[in-house]
Structure formats: structure tokens, C-alpha cells
Short mmCIF file of C-alpha atoms in Angstrom, two decimals:
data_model
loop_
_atom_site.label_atom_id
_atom_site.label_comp_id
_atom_site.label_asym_id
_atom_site.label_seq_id
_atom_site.Cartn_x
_atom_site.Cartn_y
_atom_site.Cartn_z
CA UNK T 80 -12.81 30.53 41.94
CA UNK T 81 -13.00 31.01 38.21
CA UNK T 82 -10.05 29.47 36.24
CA UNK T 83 -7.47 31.69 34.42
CA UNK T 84 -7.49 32.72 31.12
CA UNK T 85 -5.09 30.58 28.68
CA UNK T 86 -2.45 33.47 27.42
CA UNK T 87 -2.73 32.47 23.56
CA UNK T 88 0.31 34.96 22.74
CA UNK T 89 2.84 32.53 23.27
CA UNK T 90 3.38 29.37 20.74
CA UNK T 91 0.96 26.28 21.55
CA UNK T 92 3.33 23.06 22.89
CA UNK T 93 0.63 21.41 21.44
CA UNK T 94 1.05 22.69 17.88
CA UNK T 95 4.26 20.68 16.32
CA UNK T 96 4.94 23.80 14.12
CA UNK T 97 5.01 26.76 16.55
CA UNK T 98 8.07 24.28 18.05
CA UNK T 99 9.55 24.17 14.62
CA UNK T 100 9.38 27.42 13.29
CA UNK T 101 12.66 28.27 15.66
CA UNK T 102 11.43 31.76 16.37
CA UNK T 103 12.71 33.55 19.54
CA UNK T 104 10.53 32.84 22.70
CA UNK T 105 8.87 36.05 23.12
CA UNK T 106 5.70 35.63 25.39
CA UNK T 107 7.13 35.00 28.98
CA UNK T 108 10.75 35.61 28.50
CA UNK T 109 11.44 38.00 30.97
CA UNK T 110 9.66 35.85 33.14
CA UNK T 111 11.47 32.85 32.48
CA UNK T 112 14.95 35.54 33.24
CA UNK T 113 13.49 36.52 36.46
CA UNK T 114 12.75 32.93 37.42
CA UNK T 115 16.32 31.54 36.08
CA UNK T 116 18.37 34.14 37.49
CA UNK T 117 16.58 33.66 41.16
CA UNK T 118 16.28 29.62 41.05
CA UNK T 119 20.33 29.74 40.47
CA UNK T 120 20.99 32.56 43.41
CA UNK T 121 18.42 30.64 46.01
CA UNK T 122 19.86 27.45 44.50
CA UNK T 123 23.94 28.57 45.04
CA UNK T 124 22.73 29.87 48.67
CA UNK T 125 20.98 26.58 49.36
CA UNK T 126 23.96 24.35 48.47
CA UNK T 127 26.84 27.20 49.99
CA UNK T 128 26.26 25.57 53.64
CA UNK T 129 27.04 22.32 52.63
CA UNK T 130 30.62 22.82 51.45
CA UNK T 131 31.15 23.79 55.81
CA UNK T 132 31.59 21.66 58.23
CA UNK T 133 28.68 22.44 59.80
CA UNK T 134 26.95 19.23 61.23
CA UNK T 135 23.92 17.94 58.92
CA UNK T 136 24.66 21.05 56.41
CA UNK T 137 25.12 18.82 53.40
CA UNK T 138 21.93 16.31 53.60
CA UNK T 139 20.10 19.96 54.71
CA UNK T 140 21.36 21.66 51.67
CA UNK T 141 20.18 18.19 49.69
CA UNK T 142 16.66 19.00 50.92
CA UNK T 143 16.15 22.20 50.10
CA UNK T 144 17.89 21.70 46.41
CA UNK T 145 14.98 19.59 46.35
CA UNK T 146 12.25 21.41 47.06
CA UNK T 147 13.90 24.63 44.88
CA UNK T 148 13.63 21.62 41.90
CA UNK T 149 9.96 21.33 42.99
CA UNK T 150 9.02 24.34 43.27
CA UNK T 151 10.67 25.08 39.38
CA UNK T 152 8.58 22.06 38.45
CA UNK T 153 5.30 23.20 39.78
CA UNK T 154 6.40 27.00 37.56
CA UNK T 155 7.02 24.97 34.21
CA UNK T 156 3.63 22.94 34.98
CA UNK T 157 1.47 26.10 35.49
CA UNK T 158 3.43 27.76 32.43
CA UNK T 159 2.44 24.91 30.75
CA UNK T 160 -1.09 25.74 31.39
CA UNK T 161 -0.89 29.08 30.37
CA UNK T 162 0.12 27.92 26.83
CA UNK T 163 3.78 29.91 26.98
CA UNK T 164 6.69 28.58 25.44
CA UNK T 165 8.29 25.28 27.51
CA UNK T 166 11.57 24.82 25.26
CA UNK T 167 13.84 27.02 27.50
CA UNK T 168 11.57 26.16 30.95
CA UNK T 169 11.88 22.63 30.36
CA UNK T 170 15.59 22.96 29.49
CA UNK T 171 15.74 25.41 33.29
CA UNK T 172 13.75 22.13 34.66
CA UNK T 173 16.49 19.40 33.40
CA UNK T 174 19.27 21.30 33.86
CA UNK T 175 18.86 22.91 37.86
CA UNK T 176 18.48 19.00 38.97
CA UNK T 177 21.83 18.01 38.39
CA UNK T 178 23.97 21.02 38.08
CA UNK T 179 21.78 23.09 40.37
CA UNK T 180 23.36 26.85 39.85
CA UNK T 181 25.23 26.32 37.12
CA UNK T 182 22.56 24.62 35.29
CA UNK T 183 20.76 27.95 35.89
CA UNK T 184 22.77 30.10 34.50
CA UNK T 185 23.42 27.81 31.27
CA UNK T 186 19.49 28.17 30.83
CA UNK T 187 20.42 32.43 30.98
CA UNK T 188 23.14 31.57 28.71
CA UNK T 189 21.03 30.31 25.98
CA UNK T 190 17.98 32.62 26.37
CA UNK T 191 20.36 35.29 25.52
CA UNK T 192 22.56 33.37 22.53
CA UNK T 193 18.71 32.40 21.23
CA UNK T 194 17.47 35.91 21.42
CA UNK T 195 20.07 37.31 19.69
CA UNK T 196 21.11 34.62 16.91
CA UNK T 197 17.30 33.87 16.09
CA UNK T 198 16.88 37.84 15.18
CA UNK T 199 18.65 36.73 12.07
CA UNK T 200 18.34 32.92 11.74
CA UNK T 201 15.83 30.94 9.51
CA UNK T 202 13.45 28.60 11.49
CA UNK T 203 13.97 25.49 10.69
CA UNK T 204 10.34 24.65 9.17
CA UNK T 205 11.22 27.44 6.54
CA UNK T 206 14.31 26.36 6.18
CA UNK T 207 12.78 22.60 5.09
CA UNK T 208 10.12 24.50 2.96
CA UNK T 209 12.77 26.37 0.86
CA UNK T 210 13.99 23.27 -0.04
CA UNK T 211 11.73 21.82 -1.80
CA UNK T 212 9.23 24.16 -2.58
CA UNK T 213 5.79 23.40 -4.57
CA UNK T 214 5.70 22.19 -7.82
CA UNK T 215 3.18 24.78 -9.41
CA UNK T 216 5.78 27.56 -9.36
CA UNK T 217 4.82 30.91 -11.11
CA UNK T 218 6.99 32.51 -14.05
CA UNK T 219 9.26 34.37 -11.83
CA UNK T 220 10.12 30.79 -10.05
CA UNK T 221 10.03 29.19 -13.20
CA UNK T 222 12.76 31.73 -14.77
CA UNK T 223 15.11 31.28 -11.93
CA UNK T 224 15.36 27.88 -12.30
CA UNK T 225 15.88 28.42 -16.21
CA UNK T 226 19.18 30.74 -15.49
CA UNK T 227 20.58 28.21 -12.80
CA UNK T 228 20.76 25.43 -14.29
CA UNK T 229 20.78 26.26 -18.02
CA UNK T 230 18.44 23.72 -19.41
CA UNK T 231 14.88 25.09 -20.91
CA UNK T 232 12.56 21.61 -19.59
CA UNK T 233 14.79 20.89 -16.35
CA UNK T 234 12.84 18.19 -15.00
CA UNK T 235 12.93 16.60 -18.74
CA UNK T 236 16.34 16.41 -19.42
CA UNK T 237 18.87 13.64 -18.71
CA UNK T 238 20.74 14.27 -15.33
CA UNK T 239 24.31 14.95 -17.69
CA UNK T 240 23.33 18.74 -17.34
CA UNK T 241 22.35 18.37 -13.46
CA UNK T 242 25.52 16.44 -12.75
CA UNK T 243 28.17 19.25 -14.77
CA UNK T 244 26.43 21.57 -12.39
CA UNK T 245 27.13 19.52 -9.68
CA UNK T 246 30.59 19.80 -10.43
CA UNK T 247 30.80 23.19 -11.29
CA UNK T 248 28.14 25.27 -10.00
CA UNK T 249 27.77 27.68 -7.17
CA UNK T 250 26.06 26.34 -4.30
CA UNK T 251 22.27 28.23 -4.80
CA UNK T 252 22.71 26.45 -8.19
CA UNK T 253 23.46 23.16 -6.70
CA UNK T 254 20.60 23.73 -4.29
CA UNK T 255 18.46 24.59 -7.36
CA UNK T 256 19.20 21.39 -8.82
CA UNK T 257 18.93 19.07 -5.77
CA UNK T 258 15.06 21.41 -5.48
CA UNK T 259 14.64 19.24 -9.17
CA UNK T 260 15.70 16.27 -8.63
CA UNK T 261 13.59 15.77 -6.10
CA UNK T 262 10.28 17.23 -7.41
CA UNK T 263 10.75 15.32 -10.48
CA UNK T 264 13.00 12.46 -9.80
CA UNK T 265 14.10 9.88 -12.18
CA UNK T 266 17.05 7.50 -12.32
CA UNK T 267 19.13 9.31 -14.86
CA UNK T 268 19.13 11.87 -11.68
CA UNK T 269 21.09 9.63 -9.16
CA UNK T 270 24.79 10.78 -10.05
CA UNK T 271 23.63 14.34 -9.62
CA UNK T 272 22.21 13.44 -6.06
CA UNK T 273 25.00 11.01 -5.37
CA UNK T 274 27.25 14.38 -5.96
CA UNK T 275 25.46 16.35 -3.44
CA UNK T 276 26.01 13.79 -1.02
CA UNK T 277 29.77 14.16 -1.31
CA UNK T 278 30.12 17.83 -1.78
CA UNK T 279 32.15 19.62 -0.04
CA UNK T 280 29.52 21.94 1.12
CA UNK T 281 28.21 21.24 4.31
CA UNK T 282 24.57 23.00 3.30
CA UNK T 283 24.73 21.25 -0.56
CA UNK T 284 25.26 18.02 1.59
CA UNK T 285 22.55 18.26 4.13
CA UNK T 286 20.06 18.94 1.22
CA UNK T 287 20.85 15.80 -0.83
CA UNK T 288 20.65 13.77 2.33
CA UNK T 289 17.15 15.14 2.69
CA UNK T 290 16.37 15.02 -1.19
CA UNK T 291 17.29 11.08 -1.20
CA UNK T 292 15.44 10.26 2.32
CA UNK T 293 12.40 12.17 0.69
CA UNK T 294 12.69 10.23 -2.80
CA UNK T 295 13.18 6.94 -0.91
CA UNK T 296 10.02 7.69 1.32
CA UNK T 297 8.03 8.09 -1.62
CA UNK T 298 8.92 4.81 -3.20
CA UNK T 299 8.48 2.91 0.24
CA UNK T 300 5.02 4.99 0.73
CA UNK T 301 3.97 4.03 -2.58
CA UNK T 302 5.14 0.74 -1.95
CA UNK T 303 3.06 0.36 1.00
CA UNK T 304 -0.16 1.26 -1.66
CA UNK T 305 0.53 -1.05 -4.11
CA UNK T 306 1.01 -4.12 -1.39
CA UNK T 307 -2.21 -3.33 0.35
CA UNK T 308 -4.19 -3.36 -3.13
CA UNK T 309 -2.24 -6.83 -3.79
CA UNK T 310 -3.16 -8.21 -0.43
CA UNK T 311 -7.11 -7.40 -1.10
CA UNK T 312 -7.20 -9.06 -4.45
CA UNK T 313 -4.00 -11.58 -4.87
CA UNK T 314 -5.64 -12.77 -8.15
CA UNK T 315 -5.65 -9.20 -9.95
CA UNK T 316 -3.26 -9.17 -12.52
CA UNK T 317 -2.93 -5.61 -13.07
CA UNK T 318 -2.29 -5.34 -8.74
CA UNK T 319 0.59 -7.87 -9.15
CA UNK T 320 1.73 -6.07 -12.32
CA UNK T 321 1.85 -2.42 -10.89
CA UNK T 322 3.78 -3.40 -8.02
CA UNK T 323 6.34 -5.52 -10.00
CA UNK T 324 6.45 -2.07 -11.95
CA UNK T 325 7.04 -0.19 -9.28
CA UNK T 326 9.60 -2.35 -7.40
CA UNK T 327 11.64 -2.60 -10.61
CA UNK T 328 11.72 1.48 -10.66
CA UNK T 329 12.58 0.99 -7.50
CA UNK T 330 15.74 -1.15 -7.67
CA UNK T 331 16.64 0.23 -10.80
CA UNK T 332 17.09 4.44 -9.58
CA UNK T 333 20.55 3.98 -8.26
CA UNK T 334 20.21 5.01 -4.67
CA UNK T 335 20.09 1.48 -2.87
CA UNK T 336 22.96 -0.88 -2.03
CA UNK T 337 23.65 -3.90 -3.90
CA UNK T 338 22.13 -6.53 -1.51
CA UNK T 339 18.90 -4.04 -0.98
CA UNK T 340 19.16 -3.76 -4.84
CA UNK T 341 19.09 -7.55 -5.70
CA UNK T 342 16.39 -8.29 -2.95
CA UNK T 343 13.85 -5.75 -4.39
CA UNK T 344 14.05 -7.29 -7.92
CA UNK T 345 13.93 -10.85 -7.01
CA UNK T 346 10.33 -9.64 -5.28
CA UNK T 347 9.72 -7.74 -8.76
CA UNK T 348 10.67 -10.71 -10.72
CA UNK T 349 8.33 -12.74 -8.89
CA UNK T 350 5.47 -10.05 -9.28
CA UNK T 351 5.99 -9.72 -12.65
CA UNK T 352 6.16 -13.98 -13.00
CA UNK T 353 2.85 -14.46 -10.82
CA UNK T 354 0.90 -11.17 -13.08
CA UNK T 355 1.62 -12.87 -16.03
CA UNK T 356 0.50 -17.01 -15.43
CA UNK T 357 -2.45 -15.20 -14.10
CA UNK T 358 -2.97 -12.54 -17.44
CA UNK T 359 -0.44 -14.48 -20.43
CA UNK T 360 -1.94 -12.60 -22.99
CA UNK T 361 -0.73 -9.10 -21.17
CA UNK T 362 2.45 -8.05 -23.79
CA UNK T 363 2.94 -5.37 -21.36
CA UNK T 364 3.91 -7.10 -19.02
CA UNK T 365 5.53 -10.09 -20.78
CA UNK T 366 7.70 -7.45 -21.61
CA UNK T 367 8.84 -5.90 -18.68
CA UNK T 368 9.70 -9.36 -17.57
CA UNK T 369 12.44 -10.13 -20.37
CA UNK T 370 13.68 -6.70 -19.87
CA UNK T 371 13.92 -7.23 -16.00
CA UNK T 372 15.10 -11.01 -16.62
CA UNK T 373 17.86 -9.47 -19.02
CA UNK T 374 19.18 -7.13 -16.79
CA UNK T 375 19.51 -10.10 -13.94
CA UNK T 376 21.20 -11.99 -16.66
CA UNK T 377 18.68 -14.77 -17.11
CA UNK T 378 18.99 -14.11 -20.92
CA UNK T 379 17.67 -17.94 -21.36
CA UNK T 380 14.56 -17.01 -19.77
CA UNK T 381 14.47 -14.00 -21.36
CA UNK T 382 14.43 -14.83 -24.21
CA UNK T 383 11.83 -17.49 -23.58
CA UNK T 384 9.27 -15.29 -22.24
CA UNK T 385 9.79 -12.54 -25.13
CA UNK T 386 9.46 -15.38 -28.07
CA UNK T 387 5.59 -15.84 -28.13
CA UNK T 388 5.55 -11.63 -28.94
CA UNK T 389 8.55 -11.43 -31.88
CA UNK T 390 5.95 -11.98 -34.92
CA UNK T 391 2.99 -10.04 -34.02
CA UNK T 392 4.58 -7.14 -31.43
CA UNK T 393 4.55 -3.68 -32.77
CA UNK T 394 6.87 -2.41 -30.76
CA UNK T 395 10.27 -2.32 -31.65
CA UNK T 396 11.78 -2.47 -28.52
CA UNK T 397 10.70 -6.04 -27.85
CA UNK T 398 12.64 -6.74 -30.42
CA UNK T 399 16.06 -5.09 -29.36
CA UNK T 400 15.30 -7.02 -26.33
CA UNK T 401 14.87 -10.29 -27.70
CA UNK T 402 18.23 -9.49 -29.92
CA UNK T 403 20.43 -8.98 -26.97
CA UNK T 404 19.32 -12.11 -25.17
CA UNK T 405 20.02 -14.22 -28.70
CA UNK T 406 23.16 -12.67 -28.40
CA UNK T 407 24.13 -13.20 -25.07
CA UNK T 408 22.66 -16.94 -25.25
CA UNK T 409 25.23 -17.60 -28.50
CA UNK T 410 21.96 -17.91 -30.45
CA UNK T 411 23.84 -15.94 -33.85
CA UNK T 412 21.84 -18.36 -36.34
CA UNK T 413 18.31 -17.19 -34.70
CA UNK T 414 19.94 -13.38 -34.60
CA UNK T 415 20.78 -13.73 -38.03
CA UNK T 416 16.98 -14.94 -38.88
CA UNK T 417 15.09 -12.50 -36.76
CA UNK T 418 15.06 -9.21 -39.39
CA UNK T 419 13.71 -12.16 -42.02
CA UNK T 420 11.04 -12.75 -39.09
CA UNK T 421 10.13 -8.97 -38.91
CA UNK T 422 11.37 -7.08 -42.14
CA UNK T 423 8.48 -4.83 -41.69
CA UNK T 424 10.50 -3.77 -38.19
CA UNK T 425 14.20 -4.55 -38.86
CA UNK T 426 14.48 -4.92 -42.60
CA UNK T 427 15.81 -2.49 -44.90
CA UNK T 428 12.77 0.04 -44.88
CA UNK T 429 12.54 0.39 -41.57
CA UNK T 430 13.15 3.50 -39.80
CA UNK T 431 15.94 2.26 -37.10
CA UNK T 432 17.85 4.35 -34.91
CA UNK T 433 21.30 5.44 -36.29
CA UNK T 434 22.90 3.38 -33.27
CA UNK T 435 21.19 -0.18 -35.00
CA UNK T 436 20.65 0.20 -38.72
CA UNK T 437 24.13 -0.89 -39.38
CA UNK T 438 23.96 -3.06 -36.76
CA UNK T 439 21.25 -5.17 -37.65
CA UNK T 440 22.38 -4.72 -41.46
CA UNK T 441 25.53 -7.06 -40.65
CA UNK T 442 23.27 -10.29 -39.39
CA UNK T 443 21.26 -9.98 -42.47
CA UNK T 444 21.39 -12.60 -45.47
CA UNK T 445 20.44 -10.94 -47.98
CA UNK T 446 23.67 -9.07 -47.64
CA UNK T 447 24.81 -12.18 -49.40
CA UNK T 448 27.96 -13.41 -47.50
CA UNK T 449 27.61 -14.84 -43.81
CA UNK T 450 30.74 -13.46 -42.59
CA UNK T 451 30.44 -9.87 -43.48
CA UNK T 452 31.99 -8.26 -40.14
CA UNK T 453 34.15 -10.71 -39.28
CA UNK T 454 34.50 -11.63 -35.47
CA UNK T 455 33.46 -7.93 -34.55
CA UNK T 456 29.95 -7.82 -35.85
CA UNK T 457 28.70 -10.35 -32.61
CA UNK T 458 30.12 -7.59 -30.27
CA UNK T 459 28.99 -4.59 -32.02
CA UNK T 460 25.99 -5.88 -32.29
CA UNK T 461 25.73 -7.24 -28.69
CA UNK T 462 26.84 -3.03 -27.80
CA UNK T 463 24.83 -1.17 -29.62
CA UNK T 464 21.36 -3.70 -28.49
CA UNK T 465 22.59 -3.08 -24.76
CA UNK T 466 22.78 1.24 -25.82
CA UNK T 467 19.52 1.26 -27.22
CA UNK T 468 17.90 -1.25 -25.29
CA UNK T 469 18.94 0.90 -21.90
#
């Protein structure tokens, strides 16, 4: 006896996204009526002789309950091997055993509510999909995002913009924005997310929720990467250094708590400490360790691990670094030396931002009186190092 055709019409249980595209059952439905509808009348005449007093009615209409649960099971197994839809058999199947009729005819129940709802309803796998849609969008997608959220280089800007929209926007702009932040998170874009997660918006809310487990998944996934290249070569400098990095991004985006926050940059202090006995010449990462040391508030070791760069670093930001932590350490005499040390960088021809030129002006000699400022020049210049350096 040859074996039956598979009916391919219906969605594969198999295939995880025929179950979540959430379109209406169509292959087998009637079907799956016919069979409902006559499980629940054979099942209410089963069980009808039992509420008699007919001797041995009740563990007789027990028995053949029984076998009417069977029998359903041996329907949803060979639908199964037909390939047709199981959602609403499998729902018939748990439902019959304990509620017998009336499980029945809450199986009807929601074969019609599905049938008519899902003419209009988005499945859920498009719904997740419009969410966070590809990042090569084409002019048209482009354009829209332009006119939501006002900014020219969304994905550029700080997260100020994002979170005024948060406040104020309709919710397709909100959406719009949480679509951003996610493609092209960054840290300055927690507040806007944090917003979504307490707006009063049920739909605004659900999509930040998903928008922060995706960014977090990312970082843990790329997490995962970084530790597995560190495990096959412990003595590769540039292994330990990368996952330091990427730990420190990590704590430093905003979206964990403050014990889950302090654990993940003692482990990227400790990368960056073990990267650099093994490569001490590496500025790059010398520097990333005052900067992480600073913001833990280990200015003294700060301070020592940014000294050996302060006369030959071209980069000015070493040296607003190594400022602050003089500053925080009391240090004012070796603040006061340090634009001596690099005049080339923090004398009076170099080009520093507004926020520091007067700054760095006041701890100057040459100005030719050591208290010009008074007792506000430490502070101001202690604020405007910690603005900058940020």
C-alpha cells in the first residue's frame, strides 16, 4: 500500500516561521470544524450518562472520554503527517482532556476569533521585522526618517534630538527613533531608550524593551568573540586589549545596573592592566586605562599610568586626562607646570577648545601672579577637564 502524499498547502510545523508569521490556518480548517464540533457532541453524549444514577455510568462514561481523547490524538498525529497546521489541533488535543465538551467548543471559539481578527492583524514575524528594519535603506526610507525625527545624519547626532522626540513626538516618530537607536546605537542614546521604556504607550514600550534586549545581545554576543580569541592566545596583547575595549563600552552605555555596571569594569580594568605589562609601549591602550581608572576614581593610578606619555603624546586628550587626575589628587603645583611641559599643546599658541583655553590660561606662570583666580580657578578648572574630557 503506497504511502500518502504530504499536502504541502498547509504551513510546515517544522518550519519556525510558517508558526510565526500568525497567518490564519487555512489548509484543513474546515476539517479541524468538522472534527471539533463532533469530538465535543460525542464527547457531551459520552459524559451525559454519568451525571444518572445509573450503576457503573460514571467510570463507563470515564472510558469512553478516553478513548474519544485517543481517537483525537491518533487525528492530530496523522494531521501531523500530512504537514497541516497543528496550532489549533494541538490546542483541540489539550483542551478535550480535561474539559472534555467545553474544551471543544473553546477550540471552535478561537478558530473563529482567529479567522476573523487575523484578516486584519500583522503576523508577528512582520511585526518584529518592521521594527528594526535593514540598515541599507533606499532614499524613500532614508527621507522618512529625515522628516520624523528632524535631524539630517540621525544615527550621528547626540541622543538630545532623539530624547526631545521622546518627549514630544507622535508615536510612529518615537518608533522611528527607537528603529535608530538600535541600528546605530551609542551611549549618548540611552536616555532616549530609557524613555521608551517608560512611555506611556503600550506599543512605544514593547519596542524599547526589544531595542535594549537586542543592543544588550549584541554586546554579550560580541563579548562571547572577544573571550574565545583571549582564551586561544592569553599572551596577545591586542586580544586582551579589544576586550577591555569592549567591556568598557559595555559598562559605560547606560543600560546596566550599578552592581552589573561596576563588575564589568573591574574585568575591563583588569584587561586593560594585563594588555599593557604584556605590550607597555602600546599608548593606546595606556590610555584607555587612565581614562577608565579616572572614571573609577583611582585618579592616583591614573595619573601614574598616563605620566610616562605627557612629554612625547600627540594627542591632546591625554593631556586633559592627566589634568583632571592632578586635580583631583591636589597635585595644583604639577597642574600649574604641565602647559610649561607641553607649550606646543597647552601653551598660548595652541588651538584649545573654547571650554579650556581660559582654563588652562589661569594655572599658567607666565601669567605672572600665582593666585590669579583666586580659590575658583581649582574648580573651574577641575569642570571644564571633566566637560571636555567626557
Amino acid at each position: 500500500m503506497s504511502k500518502p502524499t504530504p499536502d504541502l498547502s498547509g504551513p510546515n510545523p517544522s518550519d519556525p516561521a510558517g508558526l510565526l508569521a500568525g497567518e490564519r490556518p487555512a489548509a484543513g480548517a474546515a476539517e479541524l470544524a468538522a472534527v471539533a464540533l463532533a469530538a465535543g457532541l460525542l464527547d457531551a453524549a459520552a459524559l451525559a450518562p454519568g451525571l444518572t444514577a445509573v450503576p457503573f455510568a460514571v467510570p463507563l462514561a470515564a472510558v469512553l472520554h478516553l478513548l474519544l481523547c485517543v481517537l483525537v490524538g491518533l487525528w492530530v498525529r496523522g494531521r501531523a503527517r500530512r504537514g497541516r497546521d497543528l496550532r489549533l489541533a494541538g490546542l483541540l488535543l489539550v483542551t478535550i482532556v480535561p474539559l472534555g465538551p467545553l474544551g471543544a467548543a473553546c477550540t471552535l471559539m478561537t478558530a473563529a476569533l482567529l479567522a476573523l481578527f487575523s484578516r486584519y492583524a500583522t503576523g508577528f514575524q512582520d511585526w518584529y521585522l518592521s521594527l528594526f528594519p535593514d540598515s541599507e535603506t533606499g532614499p524613500a526610507q532614508e527621507l522618512y526618517e529625515l522628516i520624523v525625527t528632524g535631524r539630517e545624519n540621525a544615527h550621528l547626532v547626540a541622543g538630545n534630538s532623539f530624547t526631545d522626540v521622546m518627549s514630544v513626538g507622535s508615536p510612529q516618530q518615537k518608533q522611528a527613533v527607537i528603529a535608530l537607536v538600535a541600528r546605530h546605537f551609542r551611549p549618548a542614546f540611552t536616555p532616549a531608550l530609557k524613555a521608551g521604556l517608560a512611555d506611556a504607550d503600550p506599543s512605544v514600550r514593547v519596542q524599547a524593551a526589544t531595542a535594549t534586549a537586542r543592543v544588550e545581545h549584541e554586546f554579550n554576543e560580541r563579548w562571547l568573540a572577544l573571550d574565545h580569541a583571549v582564551r586561544s592566545h592569553p599572551d596577545d596583547a591586542a586580544s586582551l586589549a579589544g576586550l577591555a575595549r569592549h567591556l568598557d563600552d559595555y559598562a559605560f552605555c547606560g543600560l546596566l545596573n550599578s552592581n552589573r555596571e561596576a563588575e564589568i569594569r573591574d574585568k575591563a580594568l583588569d584587561g586593560y592592566r594585563r594588555s599593557l605589562e604584556l605590550a607597555p609601549d602600546d599608548d593606546g591602550i595606556r590610555h584607555d586605562l587612565g581614562r577608565l581608572l579616572l572614571r573609577c576614581g583611582l585618579a592616583a593610578e591614573a595619573a601614574e599610568r598616563l605620566e610616562p606619555m605627557i612629554d612625547r603624546t600627540p594627542d591632546r586628550r591625554i593631556l586633559f586626562w592627566y589634568a583632571e587626575s592632578l586635580f583631583r589628587l591636589g597635585r595644583f603645583a604639577d597642574l600649574r607646570t604641565l602647559p610649561a611641559r607641553r607649550p606646543d599643546q597647552l601653551g598660548h599658541g595652541a588651538e584649545l577648545p573654547d571650554t579650556l583655553r581660559d582654563v588652562f590660561a589661569l594655572w599658567r606662570d607666565d601669567l605672572g601672579r600665582d593666585d590669579v583666580g583666586g580659590d575658583d580657578a581649582p574648580a573651574a578648572a577641575g569642570s571644564a577637564g571633566r566637560e571636555l574630557a567626557a
